[in-house]
Short mmCIF file of C-alpha atoms in Angstrom, two decimals:
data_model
loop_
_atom_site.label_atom_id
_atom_site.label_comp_id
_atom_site.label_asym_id
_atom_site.label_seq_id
_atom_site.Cartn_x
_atom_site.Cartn_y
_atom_site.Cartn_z
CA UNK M 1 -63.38 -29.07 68.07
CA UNK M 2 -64.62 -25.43 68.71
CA UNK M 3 -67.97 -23.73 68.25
CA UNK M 4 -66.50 -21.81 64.72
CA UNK M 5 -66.04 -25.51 63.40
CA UNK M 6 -69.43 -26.43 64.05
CA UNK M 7 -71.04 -23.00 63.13
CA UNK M 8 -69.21 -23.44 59.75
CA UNK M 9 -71.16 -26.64 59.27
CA UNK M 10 -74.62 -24.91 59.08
CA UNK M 11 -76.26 -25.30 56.19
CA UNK M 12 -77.13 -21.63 56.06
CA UNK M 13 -73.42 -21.11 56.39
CA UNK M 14 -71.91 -23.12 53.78
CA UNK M 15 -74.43 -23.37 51.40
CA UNK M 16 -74.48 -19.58 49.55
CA UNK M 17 -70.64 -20.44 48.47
CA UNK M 18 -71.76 -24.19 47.32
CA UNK M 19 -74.68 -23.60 45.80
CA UNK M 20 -74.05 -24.18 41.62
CA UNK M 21 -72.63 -27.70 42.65
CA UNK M 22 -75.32 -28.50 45.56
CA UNK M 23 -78.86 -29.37 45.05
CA UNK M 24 -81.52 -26.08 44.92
CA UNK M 25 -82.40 -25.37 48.59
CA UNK M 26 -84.39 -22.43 49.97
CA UNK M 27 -83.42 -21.82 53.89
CA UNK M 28 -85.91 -20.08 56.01
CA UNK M 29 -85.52 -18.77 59.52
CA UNK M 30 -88.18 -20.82 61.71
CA UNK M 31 -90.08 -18.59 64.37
CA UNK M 32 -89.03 -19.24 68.41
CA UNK M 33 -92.92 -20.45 68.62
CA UNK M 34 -92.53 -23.50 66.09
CA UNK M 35 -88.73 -24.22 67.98
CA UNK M 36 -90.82 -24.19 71.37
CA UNK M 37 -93.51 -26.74 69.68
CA UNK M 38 -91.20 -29.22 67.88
CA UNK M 39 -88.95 -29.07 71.86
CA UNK M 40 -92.48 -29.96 73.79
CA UNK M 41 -92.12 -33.47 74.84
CA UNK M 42 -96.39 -33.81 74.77
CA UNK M 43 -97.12 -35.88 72.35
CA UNK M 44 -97.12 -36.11 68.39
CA UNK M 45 -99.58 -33.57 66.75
CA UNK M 46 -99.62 -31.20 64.64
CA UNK M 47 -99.91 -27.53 64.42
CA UNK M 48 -103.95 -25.90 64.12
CA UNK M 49 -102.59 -25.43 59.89
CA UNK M 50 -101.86 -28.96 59.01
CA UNK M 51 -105.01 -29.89 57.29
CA UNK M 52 -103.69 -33.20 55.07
CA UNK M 53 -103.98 -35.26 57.93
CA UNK M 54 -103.92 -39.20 56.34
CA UNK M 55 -107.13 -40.77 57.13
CA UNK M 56 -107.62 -44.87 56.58
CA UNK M 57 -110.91 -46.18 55.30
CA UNK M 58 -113.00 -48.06 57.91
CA UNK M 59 -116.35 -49.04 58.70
CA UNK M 60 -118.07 -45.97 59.34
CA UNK M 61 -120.57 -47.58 61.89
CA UNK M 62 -117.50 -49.21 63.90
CA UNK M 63 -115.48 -45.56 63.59
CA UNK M 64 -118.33 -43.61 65.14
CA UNK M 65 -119.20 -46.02 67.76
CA UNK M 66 -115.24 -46.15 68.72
CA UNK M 67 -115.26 -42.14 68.78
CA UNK M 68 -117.52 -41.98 71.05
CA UNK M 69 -116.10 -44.63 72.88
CA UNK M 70 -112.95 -42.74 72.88
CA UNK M 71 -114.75 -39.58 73.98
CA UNK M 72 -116.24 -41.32 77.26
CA UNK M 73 -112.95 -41.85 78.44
CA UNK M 74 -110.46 -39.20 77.28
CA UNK M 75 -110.09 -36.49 79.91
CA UNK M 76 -109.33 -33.12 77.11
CA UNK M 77 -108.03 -31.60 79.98
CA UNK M 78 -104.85 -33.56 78.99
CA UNK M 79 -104.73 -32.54 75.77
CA UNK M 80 -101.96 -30.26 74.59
CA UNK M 81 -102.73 -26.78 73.70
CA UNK M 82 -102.45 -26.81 69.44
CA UNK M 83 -100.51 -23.74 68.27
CA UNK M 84 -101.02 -22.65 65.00
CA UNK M 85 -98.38 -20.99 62.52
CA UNK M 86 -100.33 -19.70 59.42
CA UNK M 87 -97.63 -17.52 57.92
CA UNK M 88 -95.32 -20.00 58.59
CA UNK M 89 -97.00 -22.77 56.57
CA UNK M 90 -97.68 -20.54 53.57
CA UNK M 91 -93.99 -19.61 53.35
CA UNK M 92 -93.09 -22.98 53.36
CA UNK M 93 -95.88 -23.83 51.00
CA UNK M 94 -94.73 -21.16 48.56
CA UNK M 95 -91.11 -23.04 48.60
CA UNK M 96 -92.15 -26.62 48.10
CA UNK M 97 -93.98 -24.94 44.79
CA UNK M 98 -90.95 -23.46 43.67
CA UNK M 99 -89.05 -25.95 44.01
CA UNK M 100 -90.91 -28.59 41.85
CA UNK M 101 -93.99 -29.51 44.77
CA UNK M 102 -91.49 -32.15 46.64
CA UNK M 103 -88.79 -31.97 48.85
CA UNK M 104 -86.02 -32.60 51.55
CA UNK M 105 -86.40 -30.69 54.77
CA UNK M 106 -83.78 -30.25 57.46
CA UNK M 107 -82.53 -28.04 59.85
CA UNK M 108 -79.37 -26.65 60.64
CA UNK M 109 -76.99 -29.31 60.61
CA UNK M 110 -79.63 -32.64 60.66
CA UNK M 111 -82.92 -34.07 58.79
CA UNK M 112 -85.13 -36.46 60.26
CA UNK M 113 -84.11 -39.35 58.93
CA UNK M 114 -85.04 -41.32 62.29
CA UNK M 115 -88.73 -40.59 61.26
CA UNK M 116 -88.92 -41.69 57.06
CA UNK M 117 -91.19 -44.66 58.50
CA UNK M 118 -93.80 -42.90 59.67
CA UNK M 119 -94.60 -40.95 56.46
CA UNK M 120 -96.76 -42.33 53.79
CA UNK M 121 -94.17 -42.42 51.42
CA UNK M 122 -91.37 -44.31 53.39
CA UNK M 123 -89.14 -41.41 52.66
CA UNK M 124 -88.26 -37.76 53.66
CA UNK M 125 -90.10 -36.61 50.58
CA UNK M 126 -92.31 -34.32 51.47
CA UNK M 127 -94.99 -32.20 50.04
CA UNK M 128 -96.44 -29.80 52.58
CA UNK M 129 -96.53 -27.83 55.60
CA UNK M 130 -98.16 -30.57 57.27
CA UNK M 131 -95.89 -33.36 56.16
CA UNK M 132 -92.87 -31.70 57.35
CA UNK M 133 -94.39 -31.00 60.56
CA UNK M 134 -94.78 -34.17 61.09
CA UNK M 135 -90.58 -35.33 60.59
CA UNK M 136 -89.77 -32.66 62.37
CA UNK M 137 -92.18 -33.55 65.23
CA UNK M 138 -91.67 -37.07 65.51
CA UNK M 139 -87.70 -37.07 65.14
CA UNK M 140 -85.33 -37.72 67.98
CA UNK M 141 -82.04 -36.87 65.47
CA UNK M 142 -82.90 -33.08 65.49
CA UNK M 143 -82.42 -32.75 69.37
CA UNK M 144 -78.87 -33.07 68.53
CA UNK M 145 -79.90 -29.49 66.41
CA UNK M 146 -81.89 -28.30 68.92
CA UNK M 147 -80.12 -28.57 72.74
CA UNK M 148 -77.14 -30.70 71.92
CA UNK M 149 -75.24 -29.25 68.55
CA UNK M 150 -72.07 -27.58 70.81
CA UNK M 151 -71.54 -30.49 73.20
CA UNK M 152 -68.22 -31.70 72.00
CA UNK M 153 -66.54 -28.60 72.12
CA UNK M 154 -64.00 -27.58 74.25
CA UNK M 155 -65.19 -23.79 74.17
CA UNK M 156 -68.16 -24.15 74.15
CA UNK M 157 -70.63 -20.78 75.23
CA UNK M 158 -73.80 -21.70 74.15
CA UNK M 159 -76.32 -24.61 73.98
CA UNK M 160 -77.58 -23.67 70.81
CA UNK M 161 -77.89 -21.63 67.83
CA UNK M 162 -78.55 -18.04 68.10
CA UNK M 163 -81.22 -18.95 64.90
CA UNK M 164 -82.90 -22.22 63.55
CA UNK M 165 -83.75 -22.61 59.98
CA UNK M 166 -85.76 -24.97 57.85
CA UNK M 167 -83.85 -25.83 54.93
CA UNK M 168 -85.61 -27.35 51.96
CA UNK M 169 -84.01 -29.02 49.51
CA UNK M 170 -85.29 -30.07 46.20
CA UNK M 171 -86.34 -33.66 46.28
CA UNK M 172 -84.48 -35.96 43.65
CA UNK M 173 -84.99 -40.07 44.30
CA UNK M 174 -80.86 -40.65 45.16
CA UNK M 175 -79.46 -43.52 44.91
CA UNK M 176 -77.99 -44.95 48.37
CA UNK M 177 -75.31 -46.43 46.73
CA UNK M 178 -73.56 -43.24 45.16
CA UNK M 179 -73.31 -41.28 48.14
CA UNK M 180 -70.34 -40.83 49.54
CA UNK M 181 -68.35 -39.16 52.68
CA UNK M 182 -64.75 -37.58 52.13
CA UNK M 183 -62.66 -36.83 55.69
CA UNK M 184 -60.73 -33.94 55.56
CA UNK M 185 -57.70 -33.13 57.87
CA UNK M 186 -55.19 -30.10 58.12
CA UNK M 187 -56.78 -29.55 54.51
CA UNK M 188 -55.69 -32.96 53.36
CA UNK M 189 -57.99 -35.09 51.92
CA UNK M 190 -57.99 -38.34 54.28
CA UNK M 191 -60.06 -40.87 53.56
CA UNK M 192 -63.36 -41.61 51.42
CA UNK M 193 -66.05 -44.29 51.63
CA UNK M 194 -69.72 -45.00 50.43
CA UNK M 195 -71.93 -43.60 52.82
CA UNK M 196 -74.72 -46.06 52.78
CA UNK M 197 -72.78 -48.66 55.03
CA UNK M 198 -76.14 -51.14 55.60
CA UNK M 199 -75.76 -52.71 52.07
CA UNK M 200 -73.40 -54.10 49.46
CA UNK M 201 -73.12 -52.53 46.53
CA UNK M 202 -71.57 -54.58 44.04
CA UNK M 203 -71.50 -51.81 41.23
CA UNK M 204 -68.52 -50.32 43.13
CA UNK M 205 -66.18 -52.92 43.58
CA UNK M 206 -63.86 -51.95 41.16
CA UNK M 207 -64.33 -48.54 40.82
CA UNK M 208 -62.37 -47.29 43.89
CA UNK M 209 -59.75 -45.68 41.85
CA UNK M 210 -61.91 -44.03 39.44
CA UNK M 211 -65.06 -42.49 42.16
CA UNK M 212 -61.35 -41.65 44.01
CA UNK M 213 -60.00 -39.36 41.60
CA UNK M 214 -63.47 -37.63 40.70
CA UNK M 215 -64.06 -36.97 44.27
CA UNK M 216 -60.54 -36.13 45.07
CA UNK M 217 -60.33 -33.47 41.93
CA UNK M 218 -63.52 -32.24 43.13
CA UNK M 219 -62.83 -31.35 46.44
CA UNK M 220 -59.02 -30.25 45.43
CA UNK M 221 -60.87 -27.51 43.19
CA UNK M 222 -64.03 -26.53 44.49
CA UNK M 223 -63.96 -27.28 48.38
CA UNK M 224 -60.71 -27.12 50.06
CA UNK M 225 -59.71 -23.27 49.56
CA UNK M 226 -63.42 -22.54 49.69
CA UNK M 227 -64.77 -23.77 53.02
CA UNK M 228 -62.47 -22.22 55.24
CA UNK M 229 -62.13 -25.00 57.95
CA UNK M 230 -59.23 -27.55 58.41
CA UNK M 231 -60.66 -30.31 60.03
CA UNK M 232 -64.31 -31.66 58.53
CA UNK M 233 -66.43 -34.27 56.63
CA UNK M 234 -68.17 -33.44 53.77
CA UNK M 235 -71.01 -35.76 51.89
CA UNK M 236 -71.44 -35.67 48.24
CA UNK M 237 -73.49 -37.66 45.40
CA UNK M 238 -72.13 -38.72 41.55
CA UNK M 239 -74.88 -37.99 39.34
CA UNK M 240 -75.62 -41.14 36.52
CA UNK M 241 -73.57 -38.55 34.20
CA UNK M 242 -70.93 -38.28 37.06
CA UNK M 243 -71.12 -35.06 37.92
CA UNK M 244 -70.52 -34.41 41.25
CA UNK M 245 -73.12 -32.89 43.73
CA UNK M 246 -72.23 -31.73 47.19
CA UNK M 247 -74.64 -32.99 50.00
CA UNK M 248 -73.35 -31.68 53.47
CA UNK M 249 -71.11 -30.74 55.65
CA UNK M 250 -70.00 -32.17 59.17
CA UNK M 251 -67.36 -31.12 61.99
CA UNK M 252 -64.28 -33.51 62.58
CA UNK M 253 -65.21 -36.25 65.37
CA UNK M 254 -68.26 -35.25 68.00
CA UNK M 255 -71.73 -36.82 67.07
CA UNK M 256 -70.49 -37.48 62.76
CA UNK M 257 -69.86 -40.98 62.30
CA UNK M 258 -67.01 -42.28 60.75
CA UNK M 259 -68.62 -45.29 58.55
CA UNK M 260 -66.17 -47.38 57.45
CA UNK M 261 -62.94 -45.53 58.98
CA UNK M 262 -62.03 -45.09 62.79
CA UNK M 263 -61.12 -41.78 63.84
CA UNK M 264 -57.48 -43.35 64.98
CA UNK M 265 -57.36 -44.54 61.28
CA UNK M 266 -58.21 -41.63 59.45
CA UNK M 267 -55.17 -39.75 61.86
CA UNK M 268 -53.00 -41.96 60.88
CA UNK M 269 -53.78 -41.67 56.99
CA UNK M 270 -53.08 -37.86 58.17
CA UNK M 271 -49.82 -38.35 59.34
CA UNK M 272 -48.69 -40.77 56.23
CA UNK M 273 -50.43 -38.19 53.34
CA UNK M 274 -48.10 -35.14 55.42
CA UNK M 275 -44.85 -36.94 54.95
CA UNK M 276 -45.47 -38.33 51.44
CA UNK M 277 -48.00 -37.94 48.65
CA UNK M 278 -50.27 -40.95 48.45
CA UNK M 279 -53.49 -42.15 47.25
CA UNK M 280 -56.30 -40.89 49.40
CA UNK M 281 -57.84 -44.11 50.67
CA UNK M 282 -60.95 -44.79 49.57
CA UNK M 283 -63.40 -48.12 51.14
CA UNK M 284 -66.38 -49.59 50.51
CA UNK M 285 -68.39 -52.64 51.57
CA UNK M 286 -66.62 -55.52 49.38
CA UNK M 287 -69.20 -57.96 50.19
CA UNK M 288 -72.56 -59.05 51.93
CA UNK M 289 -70.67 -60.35 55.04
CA UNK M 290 -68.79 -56.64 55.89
CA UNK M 291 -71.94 -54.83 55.86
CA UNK M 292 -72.55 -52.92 59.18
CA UNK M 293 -76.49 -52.74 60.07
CA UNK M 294 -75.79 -50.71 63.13
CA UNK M 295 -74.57 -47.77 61.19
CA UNK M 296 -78.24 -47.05 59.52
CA UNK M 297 -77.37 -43.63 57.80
CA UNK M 298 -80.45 -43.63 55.96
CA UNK M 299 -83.80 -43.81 56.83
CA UNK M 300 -84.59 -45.04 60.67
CA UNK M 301 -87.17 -47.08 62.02
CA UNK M 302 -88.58 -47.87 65.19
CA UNK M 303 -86.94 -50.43 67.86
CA UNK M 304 -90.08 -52.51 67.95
CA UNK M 305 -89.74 -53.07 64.14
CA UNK M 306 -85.56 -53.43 63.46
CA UNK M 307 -83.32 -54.55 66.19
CA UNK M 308 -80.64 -52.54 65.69
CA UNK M 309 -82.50 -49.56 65.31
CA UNK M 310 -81.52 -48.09 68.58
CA UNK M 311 -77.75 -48.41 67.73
CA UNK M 312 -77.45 -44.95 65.74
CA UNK M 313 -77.75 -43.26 68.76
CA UNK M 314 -75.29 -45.76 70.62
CA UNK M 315 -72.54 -45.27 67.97
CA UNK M 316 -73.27 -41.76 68.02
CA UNK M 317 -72.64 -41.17 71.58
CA UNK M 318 -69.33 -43.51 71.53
CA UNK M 319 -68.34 -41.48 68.57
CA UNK M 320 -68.37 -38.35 70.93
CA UNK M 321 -66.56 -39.52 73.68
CA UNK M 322 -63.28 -41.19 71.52
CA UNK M 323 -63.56 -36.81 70.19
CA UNK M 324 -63.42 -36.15 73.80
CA UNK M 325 -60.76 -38.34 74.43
CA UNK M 326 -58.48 -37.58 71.46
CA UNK M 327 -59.18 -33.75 72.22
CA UNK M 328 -57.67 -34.27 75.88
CA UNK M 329 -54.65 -36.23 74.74
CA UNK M 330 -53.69 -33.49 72.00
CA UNK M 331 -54.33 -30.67 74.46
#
């Protein structure tokens, strides 16, 4: 893998050329202050701006007296120094408006999804300045973004970006069970399966061969001469009316998972689809027994609450070393 394949994977990269068969995003570059407070490893708070703070009703008499309780034995001199980033929260207010008053927020390559729990919806919806400070705060996935995003190359220069952007993306309620990632080698269309590995899905048993040839036929005409790379993953959703809506892109191998595939596997459905043309091979979870809970590609939540919680980050890491080690053996 080299730094081009990863750059190429920005949103802010691929998304201009995508953008009549993605969903409406506005992308706006984030200051070096608001990098510098979501980096600080003091604490979740948020900025001086963030005013929709959600409150729980309690006794008032027991709140006070545990205030001042509090207050007795807090030492502020602890406290972290609250920035504030006024122009920065109107923009972003001004987007979520234009974009219907919800929506997704990521940055350059990765959302939050490891903090959906602690929002009061249970999702990455999000209606505010305040909201998304929050995700973005809170989540351990965007340090891969911000200090980690050029690790498995093998020329790599950098440690990061040269700029970070908050993409928003207009908020639609998906469902899990129609997303789905294509692997893409030498240009060839590799593999396909569902995304969402953590559940069954009976509505798709059976269908392989038809969400196959929809995906295929999209990719064949709007993706493969268009994005430029070779080797890649791409994400993509079919609407109720079957349309097809591209979600993402990823670089071959490194940190992206590869769900219901090995890497080995999908290079050896490389080699076969170069020597004869084939069906692309396309998987999902045939029943409740094959599901894989480690692989949670949705929304995360903490250790303390699901078991294997902590394995994203586990796969995630052995997913980066087998790159590593099928780099070396093709050098």
């Amino acid at each position: 893998m080299k730094e081009e394949d990863v750059r190429r994977c920005e949103i802010q990269a691929w998304y201009p050329a995508f953008r009549r068969h993605s969903l409406r995003t506005l992308i706006l570059p984030l200051p070096e202050e608001f990098i510098s407070f979501l980096m600080r490893d003091d604490g979740l708070y948020l900025p001086k701006d963030s005013l929709a703070i959600p409150t729980r009703t309690q006794n008032p008499q027991l709140q006070a007296e545990d205030y001042v309780h509090w207050d007795e034995e807090d030492d502020e001199g602890d406290e972290p120094e609250v920035p504030s980033f006024p122009d920065l929260a109107k923009q972003v207010q001004t987007m979520i408006q234009s974009l219907g008053g919800a929506v997704f927020p990521k940055l350059n390559w990765s959302a939050p999804k490891d903090t959906a729990w602690i929002s009061s919806s249970g999702s990455l919806k999000c209606q505010n300045f305040e909201e998304i400070s929050l995700l973005l705060k809170a989540s351990d996935n965007l340090i891969h973004d911000l200090c980690h995003a050029f690790d498995s190359c093998n020329d790599k220069s950098r440690e990061r970006p040269a700029q970070f952007v908050l993409a928003l993306r207009k908020w639609y309620d998906l469902r899990p069970e129609m997303e789905f990632r294509g692997f893409v080698r030498g240009k060839l269309l590799v593999g396909i399966c569902q995304r969402e590995v953590t559940g069954f899905y009976a509505t798709l048993v059976g269908r392989e061969d038809e969400l196959e040839d929809m995906i295929s036929s999209f990719f064949d005409v709007n993706v493969r001469e268009v994005f430029g790379g070779e080797d890649y993953t791409f994400d993509v959703y079919l609407t109720k009316d079957l349309r097809v809506k591209l979600l993402d892109f990823n670089p071959w191998g490194g940190s992206t998972l590869p769900l219901l595939f090995s890497w080995d596997e999908l290079e050896q459905n490389y080699a076969k689809r170069r020597e004869v043309s084939r069906r692309v091979e396309f998987r999902v979870v045939k029943s409740e027994g094959l599901v894989q809970p480690g692989l949670r590609v949705g929304t995360g939540v903490p250790i303390d609450f699901v078991n294997q919680g902590a394995w994203e980050d586990i796969i995630k890491r052995e997913a980066e070393k087998e790159a590593r080690e099928q780099e070396k053996e093709r050098a």
